[in-house]
Short mmCIF file of C-alpha atoms and ligand atoms in Angstrom, two decimals:
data_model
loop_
_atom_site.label_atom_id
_atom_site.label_comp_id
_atom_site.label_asym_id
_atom_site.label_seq_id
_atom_site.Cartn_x
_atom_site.Cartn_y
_atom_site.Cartn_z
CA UNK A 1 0.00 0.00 0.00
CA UNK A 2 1.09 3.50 -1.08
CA UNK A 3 0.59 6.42 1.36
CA UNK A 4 -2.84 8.52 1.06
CA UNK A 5 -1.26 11.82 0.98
CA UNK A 6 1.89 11.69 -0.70
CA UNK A 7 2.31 7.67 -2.57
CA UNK A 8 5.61 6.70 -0.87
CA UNK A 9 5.30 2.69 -0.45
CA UNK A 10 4.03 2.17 3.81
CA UNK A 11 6.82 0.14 5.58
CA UNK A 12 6.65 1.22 9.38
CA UNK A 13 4.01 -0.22 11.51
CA UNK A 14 2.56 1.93 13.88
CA UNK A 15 0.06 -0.29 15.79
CA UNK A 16 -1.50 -3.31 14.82
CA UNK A 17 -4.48 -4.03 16.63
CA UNK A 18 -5.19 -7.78 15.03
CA UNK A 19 -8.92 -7.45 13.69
CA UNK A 20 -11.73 -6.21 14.75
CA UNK A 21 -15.57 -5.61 13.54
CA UNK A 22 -16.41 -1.60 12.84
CA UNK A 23 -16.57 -0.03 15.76
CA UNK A 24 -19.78 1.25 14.81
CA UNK A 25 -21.50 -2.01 14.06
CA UNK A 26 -23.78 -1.95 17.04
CA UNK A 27 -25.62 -5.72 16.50
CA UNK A 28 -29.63 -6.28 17.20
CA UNK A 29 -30.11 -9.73 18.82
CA UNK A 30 -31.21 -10.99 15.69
CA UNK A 31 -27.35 -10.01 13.94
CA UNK A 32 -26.09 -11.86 16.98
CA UNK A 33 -27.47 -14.95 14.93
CA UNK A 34 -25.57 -13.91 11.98
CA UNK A 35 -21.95 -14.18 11.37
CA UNK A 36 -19.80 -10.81 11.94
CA UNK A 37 -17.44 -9.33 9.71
CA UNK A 38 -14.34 -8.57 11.15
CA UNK A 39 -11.29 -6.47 9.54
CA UNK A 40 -7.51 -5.91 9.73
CA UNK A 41 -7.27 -2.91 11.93
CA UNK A 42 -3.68 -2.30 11.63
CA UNK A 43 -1.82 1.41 11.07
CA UNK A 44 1.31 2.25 9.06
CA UNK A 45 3.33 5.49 9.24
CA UNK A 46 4.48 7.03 5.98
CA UNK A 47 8.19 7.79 6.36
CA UNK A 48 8.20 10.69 3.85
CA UNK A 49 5.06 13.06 5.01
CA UNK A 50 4.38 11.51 8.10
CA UNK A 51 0.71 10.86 7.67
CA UNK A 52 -0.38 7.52 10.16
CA UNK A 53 -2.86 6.14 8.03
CA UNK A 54 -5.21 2.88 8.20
CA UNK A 55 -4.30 0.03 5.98
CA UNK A 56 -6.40 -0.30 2.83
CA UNK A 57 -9.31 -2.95 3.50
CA UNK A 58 -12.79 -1.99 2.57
CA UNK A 59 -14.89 0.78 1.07
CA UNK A 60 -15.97 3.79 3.00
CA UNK A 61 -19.43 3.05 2.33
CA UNK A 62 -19.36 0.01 3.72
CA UNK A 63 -18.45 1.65 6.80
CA UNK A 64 -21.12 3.85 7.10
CA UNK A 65 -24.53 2.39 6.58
CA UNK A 66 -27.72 3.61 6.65
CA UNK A 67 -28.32 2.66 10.48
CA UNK A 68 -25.12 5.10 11.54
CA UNK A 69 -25.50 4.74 15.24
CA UNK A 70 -23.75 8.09 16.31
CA UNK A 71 -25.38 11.41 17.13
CA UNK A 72 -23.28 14.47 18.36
CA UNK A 73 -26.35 15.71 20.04
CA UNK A 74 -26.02 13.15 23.00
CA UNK A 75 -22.93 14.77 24.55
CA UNK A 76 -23.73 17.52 26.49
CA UNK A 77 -20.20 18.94 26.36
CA UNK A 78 -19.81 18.34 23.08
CA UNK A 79 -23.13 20.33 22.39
CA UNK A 80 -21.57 23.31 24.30
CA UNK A 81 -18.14 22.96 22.42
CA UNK A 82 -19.82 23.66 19.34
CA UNK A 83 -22.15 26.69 20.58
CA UNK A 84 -18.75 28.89 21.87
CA UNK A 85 -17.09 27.65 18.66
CA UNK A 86 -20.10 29.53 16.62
CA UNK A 87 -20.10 32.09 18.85
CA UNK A 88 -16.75 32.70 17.76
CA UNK A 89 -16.42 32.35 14.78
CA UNK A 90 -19.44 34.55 13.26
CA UNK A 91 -17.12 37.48 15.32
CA UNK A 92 -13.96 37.47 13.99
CA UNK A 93 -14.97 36.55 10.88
CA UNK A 94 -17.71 38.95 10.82
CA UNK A 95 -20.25 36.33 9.73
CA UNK A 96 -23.74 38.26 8.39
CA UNK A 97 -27.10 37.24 7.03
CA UNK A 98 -25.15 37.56 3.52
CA UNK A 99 -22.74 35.12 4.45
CA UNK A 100 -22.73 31.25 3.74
CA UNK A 101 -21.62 28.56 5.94
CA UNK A 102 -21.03 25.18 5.10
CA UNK A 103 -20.53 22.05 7.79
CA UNK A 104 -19.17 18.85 6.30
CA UNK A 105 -20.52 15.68 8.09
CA UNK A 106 -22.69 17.96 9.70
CA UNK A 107 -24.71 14.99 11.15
CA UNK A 108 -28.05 16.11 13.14
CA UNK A 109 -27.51 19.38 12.96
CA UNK A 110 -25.86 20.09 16.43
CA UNK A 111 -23.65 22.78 15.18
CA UNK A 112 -25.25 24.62 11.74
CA UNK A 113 -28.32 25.22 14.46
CA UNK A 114 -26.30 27.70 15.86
CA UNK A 115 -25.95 29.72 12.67
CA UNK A 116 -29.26 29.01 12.06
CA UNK A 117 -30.69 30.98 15.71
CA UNK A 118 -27.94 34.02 14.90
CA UNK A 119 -30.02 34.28 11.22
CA UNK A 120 -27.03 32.97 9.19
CA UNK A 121 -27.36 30.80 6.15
CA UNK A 122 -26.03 27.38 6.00
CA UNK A 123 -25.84 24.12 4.46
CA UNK A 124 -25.10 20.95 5.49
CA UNK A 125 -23.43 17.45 4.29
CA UNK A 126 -23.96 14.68 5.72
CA UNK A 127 -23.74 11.20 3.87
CA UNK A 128 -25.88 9.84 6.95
CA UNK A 129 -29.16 9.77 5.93
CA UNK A 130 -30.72 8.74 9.36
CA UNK A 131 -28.69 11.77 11.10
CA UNK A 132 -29.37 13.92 7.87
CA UNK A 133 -33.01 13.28 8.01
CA UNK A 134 -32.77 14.63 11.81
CA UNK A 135 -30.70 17.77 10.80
CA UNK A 136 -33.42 19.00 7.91
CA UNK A 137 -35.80 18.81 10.80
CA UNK A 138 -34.45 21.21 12.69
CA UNK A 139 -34.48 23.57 9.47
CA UNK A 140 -31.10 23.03 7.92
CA UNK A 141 -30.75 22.17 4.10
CA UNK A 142 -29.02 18.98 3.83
CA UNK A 143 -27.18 17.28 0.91
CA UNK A 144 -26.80 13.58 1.86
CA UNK A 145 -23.73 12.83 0.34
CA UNK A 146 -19.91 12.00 1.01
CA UNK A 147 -18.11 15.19 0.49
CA UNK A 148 -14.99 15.02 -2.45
CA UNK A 149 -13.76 17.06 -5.13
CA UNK A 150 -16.67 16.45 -7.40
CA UNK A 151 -19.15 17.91 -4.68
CA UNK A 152 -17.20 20.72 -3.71
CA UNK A 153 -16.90 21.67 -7.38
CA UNK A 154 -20.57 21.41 -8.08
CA UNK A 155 -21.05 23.09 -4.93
CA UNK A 156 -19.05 25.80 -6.66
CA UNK A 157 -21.07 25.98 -10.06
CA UNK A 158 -24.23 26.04 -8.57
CA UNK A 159 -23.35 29.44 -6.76
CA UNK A 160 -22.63 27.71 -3.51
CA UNK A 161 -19.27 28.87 -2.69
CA UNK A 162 -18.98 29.65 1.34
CA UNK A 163 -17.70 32.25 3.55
CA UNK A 164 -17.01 29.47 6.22
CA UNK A 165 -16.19 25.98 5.59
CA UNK A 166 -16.29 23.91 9.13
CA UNK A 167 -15.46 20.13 9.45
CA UNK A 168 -15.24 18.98 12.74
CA UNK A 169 -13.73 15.26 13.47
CA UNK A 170 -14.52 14.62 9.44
CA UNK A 171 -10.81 15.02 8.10
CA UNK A 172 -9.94 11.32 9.61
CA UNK A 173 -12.51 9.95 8.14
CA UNK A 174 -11.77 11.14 4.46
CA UNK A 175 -9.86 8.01 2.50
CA UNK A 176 -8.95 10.48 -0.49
CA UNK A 177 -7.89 13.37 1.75
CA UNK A 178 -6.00 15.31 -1.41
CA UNK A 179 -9.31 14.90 -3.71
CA UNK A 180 -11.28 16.24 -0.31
CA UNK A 181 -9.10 19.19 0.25
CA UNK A 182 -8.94 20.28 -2.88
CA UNK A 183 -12.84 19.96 -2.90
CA UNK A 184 -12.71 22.70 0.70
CA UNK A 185 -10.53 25.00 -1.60
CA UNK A 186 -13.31 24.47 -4.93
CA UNK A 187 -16.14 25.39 -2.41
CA UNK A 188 -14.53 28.58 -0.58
CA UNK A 189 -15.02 31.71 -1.26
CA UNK A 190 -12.05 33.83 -2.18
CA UNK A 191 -11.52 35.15 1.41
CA UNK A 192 -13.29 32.39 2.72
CA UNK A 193 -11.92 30.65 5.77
CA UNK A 194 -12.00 26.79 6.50
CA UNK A 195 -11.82 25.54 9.98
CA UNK A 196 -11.25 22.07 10.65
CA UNK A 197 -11.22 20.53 14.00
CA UNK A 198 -9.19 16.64 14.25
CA UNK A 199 -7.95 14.97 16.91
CA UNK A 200 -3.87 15.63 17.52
CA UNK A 201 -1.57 12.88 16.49
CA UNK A 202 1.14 14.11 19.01
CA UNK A 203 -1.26 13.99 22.00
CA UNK A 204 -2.51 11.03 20.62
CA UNK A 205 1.13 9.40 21.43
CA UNK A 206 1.92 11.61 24.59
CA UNK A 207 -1.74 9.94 26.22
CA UNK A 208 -1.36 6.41 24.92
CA UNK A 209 -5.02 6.92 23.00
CA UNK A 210 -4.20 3.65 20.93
CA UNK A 211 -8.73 2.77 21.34
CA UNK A 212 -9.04 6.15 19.08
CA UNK A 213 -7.75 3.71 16.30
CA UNK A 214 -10.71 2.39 14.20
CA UNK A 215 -11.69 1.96 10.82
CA UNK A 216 -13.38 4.61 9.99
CA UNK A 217 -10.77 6.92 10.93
CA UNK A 218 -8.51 6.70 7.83
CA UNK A 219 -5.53 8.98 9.22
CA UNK A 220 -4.32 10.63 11.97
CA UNK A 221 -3.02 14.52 11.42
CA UNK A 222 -0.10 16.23 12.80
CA UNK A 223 0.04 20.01 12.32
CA UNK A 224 3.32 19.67 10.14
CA UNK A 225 1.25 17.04 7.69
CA UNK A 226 -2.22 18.57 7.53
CA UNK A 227 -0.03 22.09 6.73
CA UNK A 228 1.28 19.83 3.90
CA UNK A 229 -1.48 18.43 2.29
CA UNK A 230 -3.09 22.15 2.69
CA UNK A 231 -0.42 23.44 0.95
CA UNK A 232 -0.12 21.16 -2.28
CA UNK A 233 -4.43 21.62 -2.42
CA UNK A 234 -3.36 25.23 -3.03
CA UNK A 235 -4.58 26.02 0.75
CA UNK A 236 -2.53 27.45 3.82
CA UNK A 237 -2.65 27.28 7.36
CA UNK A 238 -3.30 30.58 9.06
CA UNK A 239 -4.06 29.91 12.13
CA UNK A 240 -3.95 26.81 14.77
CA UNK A 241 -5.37 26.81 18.13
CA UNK A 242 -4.94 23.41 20.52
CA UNK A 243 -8.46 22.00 22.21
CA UNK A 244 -9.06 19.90 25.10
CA UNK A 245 -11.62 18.22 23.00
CA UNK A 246 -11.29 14.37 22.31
CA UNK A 247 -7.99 13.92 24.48
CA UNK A 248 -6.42 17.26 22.29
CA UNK A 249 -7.22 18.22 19.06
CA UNK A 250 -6.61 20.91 16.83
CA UNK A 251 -8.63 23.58 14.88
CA UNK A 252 -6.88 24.60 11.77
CA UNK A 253 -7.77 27.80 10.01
CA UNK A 254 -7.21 27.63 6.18
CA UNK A 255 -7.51 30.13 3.47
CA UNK A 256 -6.68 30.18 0.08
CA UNK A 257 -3.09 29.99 -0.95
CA UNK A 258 -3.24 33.74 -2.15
CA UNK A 259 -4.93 34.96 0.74
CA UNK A 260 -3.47 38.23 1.96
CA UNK A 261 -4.14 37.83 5.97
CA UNK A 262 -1.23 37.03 8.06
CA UNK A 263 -0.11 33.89 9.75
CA UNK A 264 -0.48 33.65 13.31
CA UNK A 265 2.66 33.37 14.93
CA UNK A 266 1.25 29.83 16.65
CA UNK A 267 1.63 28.23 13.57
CA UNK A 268 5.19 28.33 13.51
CA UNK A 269 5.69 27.51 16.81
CA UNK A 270 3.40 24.78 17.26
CA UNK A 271 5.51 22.94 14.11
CA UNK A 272 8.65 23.52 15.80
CA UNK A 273 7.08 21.58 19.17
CA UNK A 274 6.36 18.95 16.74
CA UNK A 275 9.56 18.34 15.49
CA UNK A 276 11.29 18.27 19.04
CA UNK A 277 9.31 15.53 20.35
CA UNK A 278 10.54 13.79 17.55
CA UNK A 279 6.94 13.72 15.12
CA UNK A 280 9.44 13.46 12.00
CA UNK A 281 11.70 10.73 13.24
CA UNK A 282 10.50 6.94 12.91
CA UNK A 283 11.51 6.32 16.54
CA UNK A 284 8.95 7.96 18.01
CA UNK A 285 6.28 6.09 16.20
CA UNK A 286 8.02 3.02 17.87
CA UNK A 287 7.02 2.54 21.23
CA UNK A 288 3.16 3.15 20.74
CA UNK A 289 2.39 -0.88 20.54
CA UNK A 290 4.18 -1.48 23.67
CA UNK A 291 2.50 1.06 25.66
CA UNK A 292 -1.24 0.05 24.16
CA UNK A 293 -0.32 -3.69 25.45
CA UNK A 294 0.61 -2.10 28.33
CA UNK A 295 -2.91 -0.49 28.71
CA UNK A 296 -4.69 -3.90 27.75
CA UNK A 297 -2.75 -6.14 30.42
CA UNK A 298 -3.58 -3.97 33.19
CA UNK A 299 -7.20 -3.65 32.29
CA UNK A 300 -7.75 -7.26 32.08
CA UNK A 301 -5.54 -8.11 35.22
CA UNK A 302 -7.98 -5.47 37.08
CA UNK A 303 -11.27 -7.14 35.60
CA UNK A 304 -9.51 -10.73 36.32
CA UNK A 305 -8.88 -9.67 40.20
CA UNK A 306 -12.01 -8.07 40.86
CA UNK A 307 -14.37 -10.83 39.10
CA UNK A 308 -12.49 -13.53 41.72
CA UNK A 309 -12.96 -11.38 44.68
CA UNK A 310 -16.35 -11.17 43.32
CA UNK A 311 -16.82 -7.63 42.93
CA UNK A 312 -18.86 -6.23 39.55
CA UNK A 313 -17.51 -3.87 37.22
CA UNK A 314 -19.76 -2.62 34.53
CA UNK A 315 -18.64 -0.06 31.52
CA UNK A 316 -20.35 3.12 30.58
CA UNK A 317 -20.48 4.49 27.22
CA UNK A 318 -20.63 2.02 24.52
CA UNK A 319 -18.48 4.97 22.37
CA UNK A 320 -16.68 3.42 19.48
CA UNK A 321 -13.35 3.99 21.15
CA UNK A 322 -14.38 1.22 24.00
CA UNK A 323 -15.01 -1.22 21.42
CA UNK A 324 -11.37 -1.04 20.34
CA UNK A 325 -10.15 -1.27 23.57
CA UNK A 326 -12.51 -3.95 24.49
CA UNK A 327 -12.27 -6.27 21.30
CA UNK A 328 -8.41 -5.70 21.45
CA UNK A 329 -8.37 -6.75 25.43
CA UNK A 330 -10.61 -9.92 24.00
CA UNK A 331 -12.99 -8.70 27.19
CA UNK A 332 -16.44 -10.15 26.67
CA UNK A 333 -19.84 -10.33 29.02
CA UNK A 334 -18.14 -12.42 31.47
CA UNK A 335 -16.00 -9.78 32.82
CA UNK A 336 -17.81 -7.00 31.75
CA UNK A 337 -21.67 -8.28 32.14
CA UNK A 338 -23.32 -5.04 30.15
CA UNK A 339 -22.78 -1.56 28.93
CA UNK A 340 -24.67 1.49 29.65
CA UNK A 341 -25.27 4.03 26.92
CA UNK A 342 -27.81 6.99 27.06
CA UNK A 343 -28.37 7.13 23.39
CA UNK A 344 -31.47 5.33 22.88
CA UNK A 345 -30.37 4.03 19.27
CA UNK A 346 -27.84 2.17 21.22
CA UNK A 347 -29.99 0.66 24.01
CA UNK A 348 -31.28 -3.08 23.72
CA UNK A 349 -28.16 -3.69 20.72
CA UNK A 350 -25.26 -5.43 21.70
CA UNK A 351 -21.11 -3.98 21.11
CA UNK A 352 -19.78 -5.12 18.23
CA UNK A 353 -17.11 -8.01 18.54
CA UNK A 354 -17.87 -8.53 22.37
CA UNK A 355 -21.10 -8.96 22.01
CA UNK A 356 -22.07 -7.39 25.32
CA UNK A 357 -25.26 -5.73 26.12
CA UNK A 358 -26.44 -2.16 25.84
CA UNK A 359 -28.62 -0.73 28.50
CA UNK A 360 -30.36 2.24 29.43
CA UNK A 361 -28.39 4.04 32.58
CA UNK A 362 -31.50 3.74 34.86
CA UNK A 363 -30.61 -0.26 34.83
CA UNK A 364 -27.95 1.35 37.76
CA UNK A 365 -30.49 2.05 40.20
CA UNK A 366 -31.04 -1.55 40.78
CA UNK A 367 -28.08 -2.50 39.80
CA UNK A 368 -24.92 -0.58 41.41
CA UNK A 369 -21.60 -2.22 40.43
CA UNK A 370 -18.34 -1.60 42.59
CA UNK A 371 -16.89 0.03 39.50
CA UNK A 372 -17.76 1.58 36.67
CA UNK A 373 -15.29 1.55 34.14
CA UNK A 374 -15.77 4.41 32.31
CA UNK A 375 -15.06 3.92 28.47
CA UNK A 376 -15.41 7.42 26.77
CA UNK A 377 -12.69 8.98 28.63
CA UNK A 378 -12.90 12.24 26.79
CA UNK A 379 -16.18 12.87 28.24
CA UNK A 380 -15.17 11.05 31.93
CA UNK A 381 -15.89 14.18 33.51
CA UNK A 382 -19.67 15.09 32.36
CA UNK A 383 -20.74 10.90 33.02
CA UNK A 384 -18.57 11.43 36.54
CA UNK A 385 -21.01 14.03 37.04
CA UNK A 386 -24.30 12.49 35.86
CA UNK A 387 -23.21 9.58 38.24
CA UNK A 388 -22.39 10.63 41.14
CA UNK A 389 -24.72 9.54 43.42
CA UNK A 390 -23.39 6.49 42.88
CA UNK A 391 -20.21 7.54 44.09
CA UNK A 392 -21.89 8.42 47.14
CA UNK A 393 -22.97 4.85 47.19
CA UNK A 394 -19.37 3.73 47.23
CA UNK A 395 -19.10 3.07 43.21
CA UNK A 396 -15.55 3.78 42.22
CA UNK A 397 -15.16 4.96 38.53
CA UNK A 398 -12.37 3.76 36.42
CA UNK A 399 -10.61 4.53 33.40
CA UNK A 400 -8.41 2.38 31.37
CA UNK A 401 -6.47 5.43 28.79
CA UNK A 402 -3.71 6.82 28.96
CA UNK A 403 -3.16 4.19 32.07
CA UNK A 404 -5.68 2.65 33.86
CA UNK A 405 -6.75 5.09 37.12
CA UNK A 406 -9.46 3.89 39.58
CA UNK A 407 -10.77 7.36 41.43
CA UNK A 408 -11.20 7.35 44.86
CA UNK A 409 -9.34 3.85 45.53
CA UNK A 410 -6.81 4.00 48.51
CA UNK A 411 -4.45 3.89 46.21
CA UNK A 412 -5.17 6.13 42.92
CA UNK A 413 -2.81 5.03 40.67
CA UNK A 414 -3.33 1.16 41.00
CA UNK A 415 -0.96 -1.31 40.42
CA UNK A 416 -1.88 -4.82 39.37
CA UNK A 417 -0.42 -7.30 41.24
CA UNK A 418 0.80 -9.86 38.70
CA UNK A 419 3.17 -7.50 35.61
CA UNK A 420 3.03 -9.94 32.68
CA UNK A 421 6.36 -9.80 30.29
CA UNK A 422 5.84 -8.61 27.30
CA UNK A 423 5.66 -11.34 24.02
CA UNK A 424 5.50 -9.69 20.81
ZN1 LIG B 501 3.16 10.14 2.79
#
């Protein structure tokens, strides 16, 4: 396989995660009767432009089907990310009842809305059509397609061009990023801005966040290659800022090539950061394997020890990232008995690969484990707050990334008493 970005031939490994189903394949009972399709999940560094890319195994279509079980709208935080993002944005771009903004993967809606209340035309793609359906409702012209270069150019002819292009956690997903970027730059405006929000590929490696590695993420951005592939589209990078969102992400702010506005000075800087922890040198792509094993052998010595001194551990958040960590770990019902999700297209299916049960969060009431392993740790915080009475009750919540942490235990940062060697 060739790399994505730039066609230099992959050799370097980055992690191989054996195979696994799509971590979005949530599975009715009656699928659980059916046999599962599982896929190489394994990702390769290219030693030339330093994208970390997904091996080549299926079409993106494939990937996401009709029944698309993930809504932004259930994440409270998430919600309010995106309303101070819009808030923003329409100031210091000056956004006006003239302007046009475009969202790609816009899903329900949770984000155009915004531009929507503050009288701001927009339009939305989503290639979703159950969370594109759900976005029209709420008013916002949808077209229920993948975005590429043939869209944005259309998007172009038929007058479409925006002031604002946003994607947010959409670049990943892209398997022809060139062809998509140079559809952003066929869609903006001339003095137009593009914001894209993806999660960081060197906090990413600083915090271990080896479950964030699925299928449908195709590739994994650091500033110095996104600039790059912006570049050769005909783009530039104006302006970075660094998020707390999904363990650290950035937002880049592109413009066209041409584009007389300055360069914030964070640009440079955050590129020279890069390269001195090493993001253009193959070692530091090395040790990533080692550390996810790591991450797996102490969360299944934890669930090992606590289901023989009887205790019960349950997960919350059946979030794609916990079925990586979960199918790679080999964890199924016995150690983990169910999963509790408060998206009701979840509730009643069953996690792909594992095969263990969804259930509504009120199941907790009757049911109070002595843990609560806590699977979508970007978000730990908001379902640490939904939950706490059962802290009060004497529920301990645990987390398994970047090491696993069990809050409020005698000890916080616990140790598992047996340290396997490592056999690679
Ligand atoms: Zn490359």
């Amino acid at each position: 396989m060739n790399c994505r970005h730039c066609a230099t031939p992959l050799v370097q490994t980055f992690i191989d995660l054996g195979f696994a189903p799509p971590s979005n394949a949530y599975l009715t009972a009656a699928d659980l009767m059916r046999p599962e399709k599982y896929y190489p999940l394994r990702v390769k560094v290219c030693d030339h432009c330093w994208l970390v890319q997904t091996e080549d195994y299926t079409k993106a279509d494939e990937l996401f089907g009709s029944d698309y079980a993930y809504l932004s709208s259930t994440s409270s935080s998430w919600l309010a990310h995106a309303a101070r993002y819009v808030k923003q944005i329409i100031q210091q771009l000056r956004l006006t009842q003239d302007s046009l903004v475009i969202e790609v993967g816009c899903n329900d809606g949770y984000l155009l809305r915004n531009f929507t209340a503050a009288g701001i035309p927009c339009l939305g793609v989503e290639p979703t059509k159950s969370t594109a359906v759900l976005a029209e409702q709420v008013g916002i012209p949808v077209i229920c397609k993948f975005f590429d270069e043939e869209l944005g150019k259309q998007l172009a002819k038929d007058g479409n061009r925006a002031d604002l292009i946003v994607g947010n956690n959409v670049y990943a997903h892209v398997p022809d990023v060139n062809g998509f970027t140079r559809g952003l730059k066929a869609a903006l405006k001339p003095g137009g801005t593009i914001t894209l929000e993806f999660p960081h590929l060197m906090r990413l490696i600083e915090h271990n966040q080896f479950d964030t590695v699925y299928h449908e993420h195709f590739s994994y951005f650091s500033l110095f290659t996104a600039e790059r592939i912006f570049r050769i589209a005909g783009l530039r990078v104006w302006n970075v800022e660094e998020l707390p969102t999904h363990g650290g992400s950035l937002r880049i702010f592109g413009c066209r090539a041409g584009d007389p506005r300055p360069s914030s000075p964070d640009v440079g800087e955050l590129l020279v950061e890069e390269a001195r922890r090493g993001l253009q040198t193959i070692s530091s792509y090395k040790h990533f394997q080692d550390r996810a094993n790591q991450i797996k052998n102490d969360l299944l010595i934890f669930l090992l020890e606590q289901k023989r001194s009887g205790k019960k551990v349950v997960a919350y958040g059946a979030a794609a990232k916990g079925n990586t960590l979960l199918n790679y770990a080999g964890v199924k019902g016995d150690l983990l008995p169910f999963v509790l999700d408060a998206a009701g297209a979840k509730q009643g299916k069953f996690m792909p690969g594992s095969h263990i049960p969804i259930l509504p969060p009120s199941v907790l009431e009757a049911r109070r484990p002595d843990y609560l392993l806590i699977l979508p740790w970007n978000i730990a915080s908001e379902i640490k707050q939904q939950n706490a009475w059962l802290s009060e009750l004497g529920t301990k919540f645990v987390t398994a990334v970047p090491k696993l942490y069990i809050e409020e235990a005698a000890d916080p940062l616990y140790r598992p008493s047996i340290t396997e060697p490592e056999v690679r």
